[in-house]
Amino acid sequence: MSDNRRSRAITHGVQRTPNRAMLRAVGFSDKDFDKPIVGVANGYSTITPCNLGLNELAQRAERALKTSGAMPQMFGTITVSDGISMGTEGMKYSLVSREVIADSIETAVNAESMDGVITIGGCDKNMPGAMIAIARMNVPSIFVYGGTIKPGHYQGQDLTIVSAFEAVGQYSAHKINETQLLGIERHACPGAGACGGMFTANTMSSAIEAMGMSLPGSSTMAAEDSEKSDSAARSAEVLVHAITKQLLPRDIMTRQAFENAIAVVMAVGGSTNAVLHLLAIAHAAEVALHIDDFEKMRARIPVLCDLKPSGKYVTTDFHRAGGVPQVMKMLLEHGLLHGHCLTISGQTIAETLNDIPAKPRADQDVIRQWENPVYAQGHLAILKGNLAPEGAVAKITGVKNPKITGPARVFDSEELCMDAILAQKIKSGDIVVIRYEGPKGGPGMREMLSPTSALIGEGLGDSVGLITDGRFSGGTYGMVVGHVAPEAAVGGTIALIKEGDSITIDAEKRLLQLNVPEQELTQRRATWSAPKAQYTRGVLAKYAKLVSSASTGAVTD
């Protein structure tokens, strides 16, 4: 037990009588006071299908903890549905919820001096929020993912939530009719589980598995399948063993473990949000990780999986093809994974992959053979230039025009941009700029899935560039660049762009450039002033005061 874990001390001394009296009221008997107290951080909610099935998993884990000789204490954590709040003012709370989740888990576990915690989450911010808390507290912990949603089906096509967003643009461009639009909406989300492509939730669950903080194979299971519930029970058993052995998160979450996570994110074609979240988790774990490390890793790691949003398959297909363990074994075989890293089971990565074949099955093409990758290099690039001296994040694979120079179409909010797109005022060759949507400026760094999906739906995904100091959904693809830092609200160059200015996005050179003379930019900077804060009280106001640059993970401590 670490020095600050004193829950077992409740069995000693008269002064502990009140503590024991309270615990008896929640089910403790005399023999239970010598057992480890384990928190069950339950993200159950009916706000979103991502978290709809979590209560069953939490209860299954609770029973398994008791059977394994621990005393569980269940508590709730919040969630925000990114998909439901997308395109609204409510989306400003999404990234903020990551910090609220982390703070709430830390508060409950440390206030009650728990000996360990099993965290159960589903929607995008549940996972990094839980991992930030786990890294901060450094008590034995394990993460359980609620699972992916199964694909919807309509007119012979597999659907995800992104299908519904793209359908809006298709309808606006008169490519589908109202009946088809409604049909896609009705069939896109058939039940419980997180968004079904390699979007942010499935990306982060894969990264956590690669890091060794969840069970092998658990990151791609479907929420409604029985194996997911079985995995929750097994996770509880593994956690009790970790408590006995005092296997701590920071023993597992080393610099090499983060490199393993980045390697897997690149290989599966994961979300741009992984950059932001892994930087934040590393910060909490006091591991030195820099935004430039992602670019170094990208050059070495091929994209092995043909997954949505830009690919063909959904996550349930990926799971049937071998999932994250198969990808990790391929990376390990080619010297691109640190096999000596520990996992929460006490085994090394190499030991957990011992029985996984070196090559994927020949009867599937979800996971490509090593010699035939989807792309030879990773897809998440860090772009720099006078528009983003601290860096910006882009998906650069699968883009038909890796370099584009065009006139800026400048919007100071997502809503203003969306109005222009739906009014068909954006033309081929334009560079759309959405600013004042960064961590401080939004505040909250909204995701721009609505405008990017609308552009794709209108057939402009390959001919229009888009840059923003906000974020992108894991479902976004195309010539888009997010996380531009410094952001507009702190006077970054993105704040100085004027309508019609020439901008260059060059994926091959990893360049994001405003083609305006430096003397002119200096004059513009001298007359620029920060806009008045939209929020002066409440959680968004507090967040805006505390949050760091996106280039360091948008952390608040």
Coordinates of C-alpha atoms in Angstrom, one line a residue:
M1 CA 0.0 0.0 0.0
S2 CA 1.4 3.4 -0.9
D3 CA 1.9 5.9 1.9
N4 CA -1.3 7.8 1.4
R5 CA -3.5 4.7 1.2
R6 CA -4.8 4.1 4.7
S7 CA -8.2 2.4 4.2
R8 CA -7.1 -0.7 6.0
A9 CA -6.2 1.4 9.1
I10 CA -9.9 1.6 9.8
T11 CA -9.5 -1.7 11.7
H12 CA -7.2 -0.2 14.2
G13 CA -7.8 2.2 17.1
V14 CA -10.9 3.6 18.8
Q15 CA -10.6 6.8 16.7
R16 CA -11.6 4.7 13.6
T17 CA -15.0 3.6 15.1
P18 CA -17.0 6.4 13.3
N19 CA -15.4 5.4 10.0
R20 CA -16.4 1.8 10.5
A21 CA -19.9 2.7 11.5
M22 CA -20.4 4.6 8.2
L23 CA -19.0 1.6 6.2
R24 CA -21.3 -0.9 8.0
A25 CA -24.3 1.1 6.7
V26 CA -23.2 0.4 3.1
G27 CA -22.7 -3.3 3.7
F28 CA -19.4 -3.9 5.5
S29 CA -19.2 -6.6 8.1
D30 CA -16.4 -7.3 10.6
K31 CA -14.4 -9.5 8.2
D32 CA -14.6 -6.9 5.4
F33 CA -12.4 -4.3 7.1
D34 CA -9.2 -6.1 6.3
K35 CA -10.1 -6.3 2.6
P36 CA -8.9 -3.7 0.0
I37 CA -11.4 -1.0 -0.8
V38 CA -11.8 -0.6 -4.5
G39 CA -13.6 2.2 -6.3
V40 CA -15.8 1.5 -9.2
A41 CA -16.0 4.7 -11.2
N42 CA -19.2 4.2 -13.2
G43 CA -19.8 6.5 -16.1
Y44 CA -23.3 5.1 -16.7
S45 CA -25.7 7.5 -18.3
T46 CA -28.7 7.6 -20.6
I47 CA -27.4 10.8 -22.2
T48 CA -25.7 8.9 -24.9
P49 CA -25.6 5.4 -26.4
C50 CA -21.9 5.3 -25.6
N51 CA -22.6 5.0 -21.9
L52 CA -25.9 3.2 -22.0
G53 CA -24.6 -0.2 -21.1
L54 CA -22.1 0.8 -18.5
N55 CA -24.2 0.1 -15.4
E56 CA -24.3 -3.6 -16.3
L57 CA -20.5 -3.6 -16.6
A58 CA -20.1 -1.8 -13.3
Q59 CA -22.4 -4.2 -11.5
R60 CA -20.5 -7.2 -13.1
A61 CA -17.2 -5.7 -12.0
E62 CA -18.6 -5.1 -8.5
R63 CA -19.6 -8.7 -8.1
A64 CA -16.2 -9.9 -9.4
L65 CA -14.4 -7.6 -6.9
K66 CA -16.3 -9.1 -4.0
T67 CA -15.6 -12.7 -5.2
S68 CA -11.9 -11.8 -5.5
G69 CA -11.7 -10.6 -1.9
A70 CA -12.1 -6.8 -2.3
M71 CA -14.8 -4.4 -1.1
P72 CA -16.1 -2.3 -4.0
Q73 CA -17.4 1.3 -3.5
M74 CA -19.3 2.5 -6.6
F75 CA -19.6 6.1 -7.5
G76 CA -20.7 8.0 -10.6
T77 CA -18.9 10.2 -13.1
I78 CA -20.4 12.5 -15.7
T79 CA -20.4 12.3 -19.5
V80 CA -21.1 14.6 -22.4
S81 CA -22.4 13.2 -25.7
D82 CA -20.2 14.7 -28.3
G83 CA -22.5 13.5 -31.1
I84 CA -25.6 15.1 -29.6
S85 CA -24.0 18.4 -28.6
M86 CA -22.0 18.6 -31.9
G87 CA -22.6 21.9 -33.8
T88 CA -24.2 23.6 -30.7
E89 CA -23.0 25.8 -27.9
G90 CA -23.1 22.7 -25.7
M91 CA -20.1 21.2 -27.5
K92 CA -18.0 23.7 -25.6
Y93 CA -18.4 21.5 -22.6
S94 CA -17.1 18.4 -24.2
L95 CA -13.3 18.8 -23.7
V96 CA -14.1 20.5 -20.4
S97 CA -15.8 17.3 -19.3
R98 CA -12.4 15.5 -19.6
E99 CA -11.1 17.6 -16.7
V100 CA -14.3 17.2 -14.7
I101 CA -14.2 13.4 -15.0
A102 CA -10.5 13.4 -14.0
D103 CA -11.2 15.7 -11.0
S104 CA -14.2 13.7 -9.9
I105 CA -12.4 10.3 -9.9
E106 CA -9.4 11.8 -8.1
T107 CA -11.7 13.4 -5.6
A108 CA -13.7 10.3 -4.8
V109 CA -10.7 7.9 -4.7
N110 CA -8.4 10.1 -2.6
A111 CA -11.2 11.4 -0.3
E112 CA -12.1 7.8 0.7
S113 CA -8.5 6.5 0.6
M114 CA -9.4 3.7 -1.8
D115 CA -6.8 1.1 -2.4
G116 CA -7.5 0.9 -6.2
V117 CA -10.0 1.9 -8.8
I118 CA -11.6 0.3 -11.8
T119 CA -12.9 3.0 -14.2
I120 CA -15.6 2.3 -16.7
G121 CA -16.3 4.7 -19.5
G122 CA -17.8 4.9 -23.0
C123 CA -17.9 8.3 -24.7
D124 CA -14.8 10.1 -26.0
K125 CA -13.7 12.1 -23.0
N126 CA -14.5 9.3 -20.5
M127 CA -11.2 7.5 -21.4
P128 CA -8.7 10.3 -21.3
G129 CA -10.5 11.8 -18.2
A130 CA -10.1 8.4 -16.4
M131 CA -6.5 8.0 -17.5
I132 CA -5.6 11.5 -16.3
A133 CA -7.0 10.7 -12.9
I134 CA -5.3 7.3 -12.8
A135 CA -1.9 8.9 -13.7
R136 CA -2.3 11.6 -11.1
M137 CA -3.3 9.3 -8.2
N138 CA -1.0 6.4 -9.0
V139 CA -2.9 3.8 -7.1
P140 CA -3.5 0.4 -8.7
S141 CA -6.1 1.0 -11.5
I142 CA -7.5 -0.5 -14.6
F143 CA -9.7 0.9 -17.4
V144 CA -12.8 -0.9 -18.8
Y145 CA -14.2 0.4 -22.1
G146 CA -17.9 0.2 -22.5
G147 CA -17.5 -1.0 -26.1
T148 CA -18.3 0.0 -29.6
I149 CA -21.7 0.3 -31.2
K150 CA -22.6 -2.1 -34.0
P151 CA -23.1 -0.6 -37.4
G152 CA -26.4 0.6 -38.7
H153 CA -27.7 -0.5 -42.1
Y154 CA -29.6 1.4 -44.7
Q155 CA -29.9 0.8 -48.5
G156 CA -27.1 -1.8 -48.4
Q157 CA -24.5 0.4 -46.6
D158 CA -23.0 0.2 -43.1
L159 CA -23.7 3.4 -41.2
T160 CA -22.1 5.3 -38.4
I161 CA -23.0 8.5 -36.7
V162 CA -20.8 10.3 -39.2
S163 CA -23.1 9.1 -42.0
A164 CA -25.8 11.3 -40.5
F165 CA -23.6 14.3 -40.4
E166 CA -22.5 13.8 -44.0
A167 CA -26.1 13.3 -45.1
V168 CA -26.8 16.9 -44.1
G169 CA -24.3 18.1 -46.7
Q170 CA -25.6 15.6 -49.2
Y171 CA -29.2 16.8 -48.7
S172 CA -28.1 20.5 -48.9
A173 CA -26.4 19.7 -52.2
H174 CA -29.5 17.9 -53.5
K175 CA -27.7 14.5 -53.7
I176 CA -30.2 12.8 -51.5
N177 CA -33.9 13.5 -50.8
E178 CA -35.6 14.0 -47.5
T179 CA -36.8 10.4 -47.3
Q180 CA -33.2 9.2 -47.6
L181 CA -32.0 11.8 -45.0
L182 CA -34.5 10.5 -42.5
G183 CA -33.7 6.9 -43.3
I184 CA -30.0 7.5 -42.5
E185 CA -30.9 9.3 -39.3
R186 CA -33.2 6.4 -38.2
H187 CA -30.7 3.7 -38.9
A188 CA -27.3 5.2 -38.1
C189 CA -27.2 4.2 -34.4
P190 CA -28.9 0.9 -33.7
G191 CA -28.2 0.4 -30.0
A192 CA -25.7 0.9 -27.2
G193 CA -22.0 1.6 -27.7
A194 CA -19.6 4.3 -28.7
C195 CA -19.4 5.6 -32.3
G196 CA -18.5 2.7 -34.5
G197 CA -15.6 3.7 -36.7
M198 CA -12.0 4.4 -35.6
F199 CA -13.2 7.6 -34.2
T200 CA -12.0 9.1 -30.9
A201 CA -13.6 6.6 -28.5
N202 CA -12.3 3.6 -30.3
T203 CA -8.9 5.3 -30.9
M204 CA -8.5 6.0 -27.2
S205 CA -9.6 2.6 -26.1
S206 CA -7.0 1.1 -28.5
A207 CA -4.3 3.5 -27.1
I208 CA -5.1 2.5 -23.5
E209 CA -4.9 -1.2 -24.4
A210 CA -1.6 -0.6 -26.2
M211 CA -0.3 1.2 -23.1
G212 CA -1.1 -1.9 -20.9
M213 CA -3.8 -0.3 -18.8
S214 CA -6.7 -2.4 -20.0
L215 CA -7.0 -6.1 -21.0
P216 CA -5.8 -7.4 -24.3
G217 CA -8.6 -7.5 -26.9
S218 CA -11.0 -5.4 -24.8
S219 CA -10.7 -2.2 -26.7
T220 CA -12.7 -3.3 -29.8
M221 CA -15.5 -5.4 -28.3
A222 CA -19.1 -4.5 -29.1
A223 CA -21.0 -3.0 -26.2
E224 CA -23.9 -5.4 -26.5
D225 CA -21.9 -8.6 -26.8
S226 CA -21.4 -10.9 -23.7
E227 CA -17.7 -10.9 -24.0
K228 CA -17.7 -7.3 -23.0
S229 CA -19.4 -8.1 -19.7
D230 CA -17.0 -11.0 -19.1
S231 CA -14.1 -8.7 -19.8
A232 CA -15.3 -6.3 -17.1
A233 CA -15.4 -9.2 -14.6
R234 CA -11.9 -10.3 -15.6
S235 CA -10.7 -6.7 -15.3
A236 CA -11.8 -6.6 -11.7
E237 CA -10.0 -9.8 -10.9
V238 CA -6.8 -8.5 -12.5
L239 CA -7.1 -5.3 -10.5
V240 CA -7.3 -7.1 -7.2
H241 CA -4.1 -9.0 -8.1
A242 CA -2.4 -5.6 -9.0
I243 CA -3.4 -4.2 -5.6
T244 CA -1.9 -7.3 -3.9
K245 CA 1.3 -6.8 -5.8
Q246 CA 1.2 -3.0 -5.6
L247 CA 1.6 -2.7 -9.4
L248 CA 1.1 1.0 -9.9
P249 CA 0.0 2.9 -13.0
R250 CA 3.3 4.8 -13.3
D251 CA 5.1 1.5 -13.3
I252 CA 3.2 0.8 -16.5
M253 CA 2.7 4.3 -18.1
T254 CA 6.3 4.9 -19.0
R255 CA 7.7 6.9 -21.9
Q256 CA 8.0 3.6 -23.8
A257 CA 4.4 2.8 -23.1
F258 CA 3.3 6.1 -24.6
E259 CA 5.3 5.4 -27.7
N260 CA 3.5 2.0 -27.9
A261 CA 0.2 3.9 -27.7
I262 CA 1.2 6.3 -30.4
A263 CA 2.4 3.5 -32.7
V264 CA -1.0 1.8 -32.4
V265 CA -2.9 5.0 -33.0
M266 CA -0.9 5.5 -36.2
A267 CA -1.3 1.9 -37.3
V268 CA -5.1 1.8 -36.9
G269 CA -5.6 5.2 -38.5
G270 CA -6.9 6.8 -35.3
S271 CA -8.3 10.2 -34.4
T272 CA -6.4 13.5 -34.3
N273 CA -7.8 13.9 -30.7
A274 CA -5.3 11.2 -29.6
V275 CA -2.5 13.8 -29.9
L276 CA -4.3 16.1 -27.5
H277 CA -5.3 13.4 -25.0
L278 CA -2.0 11.5 -24.9
L279 CA -0.1 14.7 -24.2
A280 CA -2.5 15.4 -21.3
I281 CA -2.2 11.9 -19.9
A282 CA 1.6 12.0 -20.1
H283 CA 1.5 15.4 -18.3
A284 CA -0.5 13.8 -15.5
A285 CA 1.9 10.9 -15.3
E286 CA 4.9 13.3 -15.3
V287 CA 6.2 11.6 -18.5
A288 CA 8.1 13.8 -21.0
L289 CA 6.1 13.8 -24.2
H290 CA 6.1 16.5 -26.8
I291 CA 3.9 17.2 -29.8
D292 CA 6.9 16.7 -32.1
D293 CA 7.3 13.1 -30.8
F294 CA 4.1 12.3 -32.8
E295 CA 5.8 13.4 -36.0
K296 CA 8.9 11.4 -35.3
M297 CA 6.7 8.3 -34.7
R298 CA 4.6 8.9 -37.8
A299 CA 7.5 8.6 -40.1
R300 CA 8.2 5.1 -38.9
I301 CA 4.7 3.6 -38.5
P302 CA 2.6 2.4 -41.5
V303 CA -1.2 2.6 -41.4
L304 CA -2.2 -1.1 -41.4
C305 CA -6.0 -0.9 -41.0
D306 CA -8.7 0.1 -43.5
L307 CA -11.1 1.7 -41.1
K308 CA -13.7 4.5 -41.2
P309 CA -13.9 7.4 -41.3
S310 CA -11.7 7.5 -44.4
G311 CA -11.5 3.7 -44.9
K312 CA -14.0 0.9 -45.5
Y313 CA -14.6 -1.0 -42.3
V314 CA -16.1 -0.4 -38.8
T315 CA -14.6 -1.4 -35.5
T316 CA -16.6 -4.6 -35.1
D317 CA -15.0 -5.8 -38.4
F318 CA -11.6 -4.9 -36.9
H319 CA -12.3 -6.9 -33.8
R320 CA -13.3 -10.0 -35.8
A321 CA -10.1 -9.6 -37.8
G322 CA -7.9 -9.7 -34.7
G323 CA -8.1 -6.2 -33.3
V324 CA -5.4 -4.4 -31.4
P325 CA -3.5 -7.5 -30.3
Q326 CA -3.0 -8.5 -34.0
V327 CA -1.7 -5.0 -34.9
M328 CA 0.5 -4.9 -31.8
K329 CA 2.0 -8.3 -32.7
M330 CA 2.8 -7.0 -36.2
L331 CA 4.5 -3.9 -34.8
L332 CA 6.4 -6.0 -32.3
E333 CA 7.6 -8.3 -35.0
H334 CA 9.1 -5.4 -36.9
G335 CA 10.8 -3.7 -34.0
L336 CA 8.2 -0.9 -33.6
L337 CA 6.8 -1.8 -30.2
H338 CA 8.5 -1.9 -26.8
G339 CA 7.8 -5.5 -25.8
H340 CA 9.3 -5.2 -22.4
C341 CA 6.7 -2.7 -21.2
L342 CA 4.6 -4.0 -18.3
T343 CA 0.8 -4.4 -18.4
I344 CA -1.7 -4.3 -15.6
S345 CA -1.8 -8.1 -15.6
G346 CA 1.9 -8.1 -14.5
Q347 CA 2.9 -9.6 -17.8
T348 CA 5.0 -7.7 -20.4
I349 CA 3.5 -6.7 -23.7
A350 CA 5.5 -9.4 -25.5
E351 CA 4.2 -12.0 -23.1
T352 CA 0.6 -11.0 -23.7
L353 CA 1.1 -11.2 -27.4
N354 CA 2.9 -14.6 -27.3
D355 CA 0.0 -16.6 -28.8
I356 CA -1.0 -14.0 -31.4
P357 CA 0.1 -14.9 -35.0
A358 CA 2.8 -12.8 -36.6
K359 CA 0.6 -12.2 -39.7
P360 CA -3.1 -11.3 -39.9
R361 CA -5.5 -13.9 -41.4
A362 CA -5.4 -14.0 -45.2
D363 CA -9.2 -14.2 -45.4
Q364 CA -9.7 -10.6 -44.4
D365 CA -8.4 -7.2 -45.5
V366 CA -9.4 -5.1 -42.5
I367 CA -5.9 -5.5 -41.2
R368 CA -3.5 -5.4 -44.2
Q369 CA -0.5 -7.6 -44.5
W370 CA 2.7 -5.8 -43.5
E371 CA 4.0 -5.6 -47.1
N372 CA 0.7 -4.1 -48.3
P373 CA -0.2 -1.3 -45.8
V374 CA -3.0 1.2 -46.5
Y375 CA -0.3 3.9 -46.2
A376 CA 3.5 3.5 -45.8
Q377 CA 3.6 6.1 -43.1
G378 CA 1.4 7.3 -40.3
H379 CA -1.6 9.6 -41.0
L380 CA -1.4 12.1 -38.1
A381 CA 1.1 14.8 -39.0
I382 CA 2.3 17.9 -37.0
L383 CA 2.3 20.9 -39.3
K384 CA 4.2 24.1 -38.4
G385 CA 4.8 27.4 -40.0
N386 CA 4.0 31.1 -39.3
L387 CA 0.4 30.1 -38.8
A388 CA 1.2 27.5 -36.2
P389 CA 4.7 27.9 -34.6
E390 CA 3.7 25.7 -31.7
G391 CA 2.2 23.1 -34.1
A392 CA -1.1 22.0 -35.6
V393 CA -2.5 18.5 -36.2
A394 CA -3.7 17.1 -39.5
K395 CA -4.7 13.8 -41.0
I396 CA -2.6 13.8 -44.2
T397 CA -3.2 10.3 -45.7
G398 CA -5.8 9.6 -48.3
V399 CA -5.9 13.3 -49.3
K400 CA -6.1 13.7 -53.1
N401 CA -4.4 17.1 -53.0
P402 CA -1.7 17.0 -50.3
K403 CA -0.8 20.7 -51.1
I404 CA -3.3 23.5 -51.5
T405 CA -2.9 27.2 -51.7
G406 CA -6.0 29.3 -51.8
P407 CA -7.9 32.4 -50.5
A408 CA -8.9 32.5 -46.8
R409 CA -12.6 32.4 -46.0
V410 CA -12.6 33.6 -42.4
F411 CA -15.2 32.8 -39.8
D412 CA -15.0 33.7 -36.1
S413 CA -17.3 30.8 -35.0
E414 CA -18.4 27.4 -36.2
E415 CA -22.0 28.6 -36.7
L416 CA -21.0 31.4 -39.1
C417 CA -19.0 28.9 -41.1
M418 CA -21.8 26.3 -41.2
D419 CA -24.2 28.9 -42.5
A420 CA -21.9 29.8 -45.3
I421 CA -21.4 26.1 -46.3
L422 CA -25.1 25.3 -46.3
A423 CA -25.7 28.5 -48.4
Q424 CA -23.1 27.0 -50.8
K425 CA -20.9 30.1 -50.5
I426 CA -17.7 28.0 -50.1
K427 CA -16.1 27.1 -53.4
S428 CA -13.5 24.7 -54.6
G429 CA -10.0 26.0 -53.8
D430 CA -11.1 28.0 -50.8
I431 CA -9.3 27.7 -47.4
V432 CA -11.9 27.9 -44.7
V433 CA -10.6 29.4 -41.4
I434 CA -12.6 28.8 -38.2
R435 CA -11.1 30.7 -35.3
Y436 CA -11.8 31.7 -31.7
E437 CA -12.7 28.1 -31.1
G438 CA -9.6 27.1 -29.2
P439 CA -9.2 25.9 -25.6
K440 CA -9.4 29.5 -24.2
G441 CA -11.3 31.2 -27.1
G442 CA -14.2 28.8 -27.4
P443 CA -13.8 28.2 -24.6
G444 CA -13.6 24.4 -24.8
M445 CA -12.2 23.7 -28.3
R446 CA -15.3 22.5 -30.0
E447 CA -15.1 19.7 -32.7
M448 CA -15.9 20.8 -36.2
L449 CA -17.6 17.7 -37.4
S450 CA -20.6 19.5 -38.7
P451 CA -18.8 21.8 -41.2
T452 CA -16.3 19.2 -42.3
S453 CA -19.0 16.6 -42.9
A454 CA -21.1 19.1 -44.7
L455 CA -18.2 19.9 -47.0
I456 CA -17.7 16.2 -47.8
G457 CA -21.5 15.8 -48.3
E458 CA -21.4 18.6 -50.8
G459 CA -18.5 17.0 -52.7
L460 CA -15.9 19.6 -51.6
G461 CA -13.8 17.4 -49.2
D462 CA -10.9 17.1 -51.6
S463 CA -10.8 20.6 -53.0
V464 CA -11.4 22.8 -49.9
G465 CA -9.0 23.2 -47.1
L466 CA -10.1 24.0 -43.5
I467 CA -8.0 25.2 -40.6
T468 CA -9.1 25.9 -37.0
D469 CA -7.8 26.4 -33.5
G470 CA -10.6 24.1 -32.5
R471 CA -10.6 20.3 -32.8
F472 CA -12.0 17.7 -35.2
S473 CA -14.1 14.7 -34.5
G474 CA -12.5 11.4 -34.9
G475 CA -15.0 11.0 -37.7
T476 CA -13.4 13.9 -39.7
Y477 CA -11.3 13.4 -42.8
G478 CA -10.1 15.5 -45.7
M479 CA -7.7 18.4 -46.0
V480 CA -8.3 19.7 -42.5
V481 CA -5.9 21.1 -39.9
G482 CA -6.8 21.5 -36.3
H483 CA -5.3 22.4 -32.9
V484 CA -3.6 25.5 -34.5
A485 CA -1.4 27.0 -31.8
P486 CA -1.1 29.6 -30.5
E487 CA -4.9 30.0 -30.8
A488 CA -6.6 33.2 -31.9
A489 CA -7.8 34.2 -28.4
V490 CA -4.2 34.6 -27.2
G491 CA -3.1 36.5 -30.4
G492 CA -1.9 33.7 -32.5
T493 CA -1.3 34.3 -36.2
I494 CA -4.7 32.7 -37.0
A495 CA -6.3 35.8 -35.4
L496 CA -4.6 38.1 -37.9
I497 CA -5.9 36.4 -41.1
K498 CA -8.1 38.6 -43.3
E499 CA -10.7 37.5 -45.9
G500 CA -8.9 36.7 -49.1
D501 CA -5.4 36.2 -47.7
S502 CA -3.4 33.5 -49.4
I503 CA -2.9 30.4 -47.2
T504 CA -0.8 27.3 -48.0
I505 CA -1.4 23.8 -46.5
D506 CA 1.4 21.5 -47.5
A507 CA 1.0 18.0 -46.0
E508 CA 4.2 16.7 -47.6
K509 CA 6.4 19.5 -46.1
R510 CA 4.2 19.6 -42.9
L511 CA 3.7 23.3 -43.5
L512 CA 0.9 25.7 -42.5
Q513 CA 1.7 29.1 -43.9
L514 CA 0.0 32.5 -44.1
N515 CA 1.4 34.1 -47.3
V516 CA 1.5 37.6 -46.0
P517 CA 4.7 39.6 -45.4
E518 CA 6.0 39.7 -41.9
Q519 CA 5.9 43.5 -41.8
E520 CA 2.1 43.4 -42.6
L521 CA 1.6 40.8 -39.9
T522 CA 3.5 43.0 -37.4
Q523 CA 1.1 45.9 -38.2
R524 CA -1.9 43.8 -37.9
R525 CA -0.7 42.4 -34.5
A526 CA -0.2 45.9 -33.2
T527 CA -3.9 46.7 -33.8
W528 CA -5.3 43.4 -32.7
S529 CA -7.1 43.1 -29.3
A530 CA -8.5 40.0 -27.6
P531 CA -12.3 39.7 -27.8
K532 CA -14.4 40.1 -24.7
A533 CA -14.8 36.8 -22.8
Q534 CA -18.1 35.2 -23.5
Y535 CA -18.3 33.5 -20.1
T536 CA -17.4 35.3 -16.9
R537 CA -18.7 32.7 -14.4
G538 CA -19.1 29.0 -14.1
V539 CA -17.2 26.0 -15.4
L540 CA -16.4 27.5 -18.8
A541 CA -15.0 30.7 -17.3
K542 CA -12.8 28.7 -14.9
Y543 CA -11.6 26.5 -17.7
A544 CA -10.7 29.4 -19.9
K545 CA -8.6 30.9 -17.1
L546 CA -6.7 27.7 -16.4
V547 CA -6.3 25.8 -19.7
S548 CA -3.0 25.5 -21.5
S549 CA -2.3 25.5 -25.2
A550 CA -3.5 22.6 -27.3
S551 CA 0.2 22.0 -28.1
T552 CA 0.7 20.8 -24.5
G553 CA -2.6 18.9 -24.3
A554 CA -5.0 21.6 -23.1
V555 CA -4.4 20.7 -19.5
T556 CA -5.6 22.7 -16.5
D557 CA -3.0 21.9 -13.9

